Coordinates of C-alpha atoms and ligand atoms in Angstrom, one line a residue:
M1 CA 1.3 20.4 3.1
S2 CA -0.8 17.6 1.5
V3 CA 1.6 14.7 1.4
F4 CA 0.3 11.4 0.2
I5 CA 2.3 8.3 1.2
S6 CA 1.3 4.7 0.4
F7 CA 2.7 1.4 1.8
E8 CA 2.9 -1.7 -0.3
G9 CA 4.3 -5.2 0.0
V10 CA 3.5 -8.9 -0.1
D11 CA 1.1 -10.2 2.4
G12 CA 2.9 -10.7 5.7
S13 CA 5.7 -8.3 4.9
G14 CA 5.2 -6.6 8.3
K15 CA 3.4 -3.7 6.8
S16 CA 0.9 -3.3 9.7
T17 CA 3.6 -3.3 12.4
Q18 CA 5.7 -0.9 10.5
I19 CA 2.8 1.5 9.8
K20 CA 1.8 1.5 13.5
L21 CA 5.3 2.5 14.5
L22 CA 5.5 5.2 11.9
L23 CA 2.1 6.6 13.1
Q24 CA 3.5 6.8 16.7
Y25 CA 6.5 8.7 15.3
L26 CA 4.2 11.1 13.5
D27 CA 2.2 11.6 16.7
E28 CA 5.3 12.4 18.6
R29 CA 6.3 15.0 16.1
G30 CA 2.8 16.6 15.9
V31 CA 2.4 15.8 12.2
P32 CA -1.3 16.1 11.3
Y33 CA -2.1 12.9 9.4
V34 CA -4.9 10.6 8.4
F35 CA -4.3 6.9 8.3
T36 CA -6.4 4.8 5.9
R37 CA -6.3 1.4 4.1
E38 CA -7.3 -0.4 1.0
P39 CA -9.5 -2.1 0.1
G40 CA -11.8 -0.2 2.4
G41 CA -11.7 3.2 4.1
T42 CA -15.3 4.2 3.7
P43 CA -18.6 2.3 4.5
I44 CA -19.2 1.4 0.8
A45 CA -15.5 0.5 0.3
E46 CA -15.6 -1.7 3.4
Q47 CA -18.6 -3.6 1.9
I48 CA -16.7 -4.1 -1.3
R49 CA -13.8 -5.4 0.8
Q50 CA -16.0 -8.1 2.3
I51 CA -16.8 -9.4 -1.1
L52 CA -13.2 -9.3 -2.3
L53 CA -11.7 -11.1 0.7
D54 CA -14.4 -13.6 1.4
P55 CA -12.9 -17.2 0.9
A56 CA -16.4 -18.2 -0.3
N57 CA -15.9 -16.1 -3.4
R58 CA -13.1 -18.4 -4.7
G59 CA -14.4 -18.4 -8.3
M60 CA -14.1 -14.6 -8.8
S61 CA -12.5 -13.7 -12.1
V62 CA -9.4 -11.4 -12.0
I63 CA -11.3 -8.8 -14.1
T64 CA -14.1 -8.7 -11.5
E65 CA -11.4 -8.4 -8.8
A66 CA -9.7 -5.5 -10.6
L67 CA -13.0 -3.6 -11.1
L68 CA -14.1 -4.1 -7.5
F69 CA -10.7 -2.9 -6.2
A70 CA -11.1 0.2 -8.5
A71 CA -14.7 0.8 -7.3
S72 CA -13.6 0.6 -3.7
R73 CA -10.7 3.0 -4.5
S74 CA -12.9 5.5 -6.2
E75 CA -15.0 5.8 -3.0
H76 CA -11.9 5.9 -0.9
V77 CA -10.3 8.7 -2.9
S78 CA -13.3 10.9 -3.2
R79 CA -14.5 10.5 0.4
T80 CA -11.4 10.1 2.5
I81 CA -8.1 10.8 0.7
R82 CA -8.8 13.9 -1.3
P83 CA -10.7 15.7 1.5
A84 CA -7.8 14.9 3.9
L85 CA -5.2 16.2 1.4
E86 CA -7.3 19.3 0.8
A87 CA -7.4 19.9 4.6
G88 CA -3.6 19.9 4.5
K89 CA -3.0 16.6 6.1
V90 CA -0.4 13.9 5.5
V91 CA -2.3 10.8 4.3
I92 CA -0.8 7.4 5.1
C93 CA -2.5 4.8 3.0
D94 CA -2.0 1.0 3.5
R95 CA -2.0 -0.1 -0.2
F96 CA -3.1 1.9 -3.2
V97 CA -3.1 1.6 -7.1
D98 CA 0.2 -0.2 -7.1
S99 CA -1.4 -3.2 -5.3
S100 CA -3.8 -3.6 -8.3
L101 CA -0.9 -3.2 -10.8
V102 CA 1.0 -6.1 -9.1
Y103 CA -1.7 -8.4 -7.7
Q104 CA -4.1 -8.2 -10.7
G105 CA -1.5 -7.2 -13.3
A106 CA 2.0 -8.6 -12.8
A107 CA 0.7 -11.7 -10.9
G108 CA -2.9 -11.9 -12.1
G109 CA -2.1 -11.4 -15.8
L110 CA -4.3 -8.5 -16.7
P111 CA -2.9 -5.9 -19.1
M112 CA -1.3 -2.9 -17.5
E113 CA -3.2 -0.5 -19.9
F114 CA -6.5 -1.8 -18.6
L115 CA -5.5 -1.4 -15.0
L116 CA -4.0 2.0 -15.5
T117 CA -7.2 3.2 -17.3
I118 CA -9.7 2.0 -14.7
N119 CA -7.5 3.3 -11.8
E120 CA -6.9 6.6 -13.4
M121 CA -10.7 7.0 -13.7
A122 CA -11.2 5.8 -10.1
T123 CA -8.6 8.1 -8.6
G124 CA -8.8 11.1 -10.9
A125 CA -5.2 10.4 -11.6
L126 CA -4.1 10.9 -8.0
R127 CA -0.7 9.4 -7.2
P128 CA 1.2 9.1 -4.0
H129 CA 4.2 11.4 -3.5
R130 CA 6.1 8.4 -2.0
T131 CA 5.4 4.7 -2.0
I132 CA 7.2 2.5 0.4
V133 CA 7.5 -1.2 -0.6
L134 CA 8.3 -3.6 2.2
D135 CA 10.3 -6.2 0.4
V136 CA 10.6 -9.7 1.8
A137 CA 10.7 -13.2 0.2
P138 CA 7.2 -14.6 0.1
E139 CA 8.4 -17.7 2.0
V140 CA 9.5 -15.5 4.9
A141 CA 6.3 -13.6 4.8
M142 CA 4.2 -16.7 4.8
A143 CA 6.1 -18.0 7.9
R144 CA 5.3 -14.7 9.7
R145 CA 1.7 -15.1 8.9
S146 CA 1.3 -18.7 10.2
G147 CA -1.3 -18.8 12.9
E148 CA -3.6 -16.2 11.3
E149 CA -6.4 -17.4 9.1
A150 CA -5.7 -16.7 5.5
D151 CA -8.1 -14.6 3.4
R152 CA -9.0 -15.5 -0.2
I153 CA -6.1 -13.7 -1.8
E154 CA -3.5 -14.9 0.8
R155 CA -4.5 -18.5 -0.1
K156 CA -3.1 -18.2 -3.6
A157 CA 0.0 -20.1 -4.5
L158 CA 3.5 -19.2 -3.5
E159 CA 4.3 -18.5 -7.2
Y160 CA 1.6 -15.9 -7.3
H161 CA 3.2 -14.1 -4.4
Q162 CA 6.6 -14.3 -6.0
Q163 CA 5.2 -12.5 -9.0
V164 CA 3.7 -9.9 -6.7
R165 CA 7.1 -9.3 -5.2
E166 CA 8.8 -9.1 -8.6
G167 CA 6.0 -6.7 -9.8
Y168 CA 6.8 -4.3 -7.0
L169 CA 10.5 -4.4 -7.8
E170 CA 9.7 -3.7 -11.4
L171 CA 7.6 -0.7 -10.4
A172 CA 10.5 0.6 -8.3
R173 CA 12.8 0.3 -11.2
A174 CA 10.4 2.2 -13.4
E175 CA 9.7 5.0 -10.9
P176 CA 12.7 5.2 -8.6
R177 CA 11.9 8.6 -7.2
R178 CA 8.4 7.7 -6.0
V179 CA 8.8 4.0 -5.2
K180 CA 11.3 3.1 -2.5
V181 CA 12.1 -0.5 -1.7
V182 CA 12.9 -1.3 1.9
D183 CA 14.4 -4.6 2.9
A184 CA 11.9 -5.9 5.5
S185 CA 13.7 -9.1 6.3
R186 CA 15.7 -7.2 8.9
S187 CA 14.8 -6.4 12.5
V188 CA 11.6 -4.3 13.1
D189 CA 13.8 -1.4 14.4
E190 CA 16.2 -1.4 11.4
T191 CA 13.3 -1.5 8.9
Q192 CA 11.5 1.3 10.8
S193 CA 14.4 3.7 10.8
E194 CA 14.8 3.4 7.1
I195 CA 11.0 4.0 6.7
R196 CA 11.2 7.1 8.9
R197 CA 14.1 8.5 6.8
L198 CA 12.2 7.9 3.6
V199 CA 9.0 9.5 5.0
E200 CA 10.9 12.5 6.4
E201 CA 12.3 13.2 2.9
V202 CA 8.8 14.1 1.7
L203 CA 7.6 15.9 4.8
P204 CA 7.7 19.7 5.1
R205 CA 11.0 20.8 6.6
R206 CA 9.5 21.8 10.0
F207 CA 8.5 18.2 10.7
R208 CA 11.9 16.6 9.8
G209 CA 14.4 15.3 12.4
A210 CA 17.6 17.1 13.3
G211 CA 19.6 14.9 11.0
A212 CA 17.6 15.7 7.8
T213 CA 19.5 17.7 5.3
T214 CA 17.4 18.1 2.2
Ligands
TYD301 P1 -5.5 -7.2 3.7 O1 -6.1 -8.1 4.7 O2 -5.7 -5.7 3.8 O3 -3.9 -7.6 3.5 P2 -2.7 -6.8 4.1 O4 -2.9 -6.6 5.5 O5 -1.6 -7.8 3.8 O6 -2.5 -5.6 3.3 O7 -6.0 -7.7 2.3 C1 -5.7 -7.0 1.2 C2 -5.5 -8.1 0.1 O8 -6.0 -7.6 -1.1 C3 -4.0 -8.4 -0.1 O9 -3.9 -9.7 -0.4 C4 -3.7 -7.6 -1.4 C5 -5.0 -7.6 -2.1 N1 -5.2 -6.4 -3.0 C6 -5.2 -6.6 -4.4 O10 -5.1 -7.8 -4.8 N2 -5.4 -5.5 -5.2 C7 -5.6 -4.3 -4.7 O11 -5.8 -3.3 -5.5 C8 -5.6 -4.1 -3.3 C9 -5.7 -2.7 -2.7 C10 -5.3 -5.2 -2.5

């Protein structure tokens, strides 16, 4: 079956909550899946994650950032994602290449060609079948996060996060069949039912709910 689904969104968009609920749903339906996240997902990638998110590394240049994300992704794709897809699993990934395109590109100012090139190398041009963007105003997302300690990237200015949001909307306009924007300012349940519908569309027929028609 080999279906690859990524989740994206500004920090605090409710991604973790929504993914958890989706995984419960996949469990109930007996869908064989692997859940993984970026940056991280393998021992080496997790070590790179520590460097990337450590507030002590405040001075890191955006090019270093982009290369480290791509390095972590290369490990992740070859050791976790591809083997799972080859084993016929559904792979649910919390963030993928689109995070780099918007955080380091749209918001960070790096040229898209550079990001596309290093990420194509890192992933062997692997792309998700479906990408779900949880869309919420950064102000709302920030309020949701209050109480948790912010990592290095979360501490960046509101304007940066607005550019991240805009970057995702732009990607969805450019690739409307793959990238689906879900309004995450609604209740958890409403958002979750839309996510389930969008995930079902790309699952093999036998795993879809009774209401699915395509
Ligand atoms: P994480 O704690 O996983 O955030 P979240 O739970 O919101 O996904 O931290 C990931 C951070 O790294 C997040 O701020 C987005 C950022 N990031 C990039 O800037 N580029 C990337 O390529 C990836 C994968 C993440």
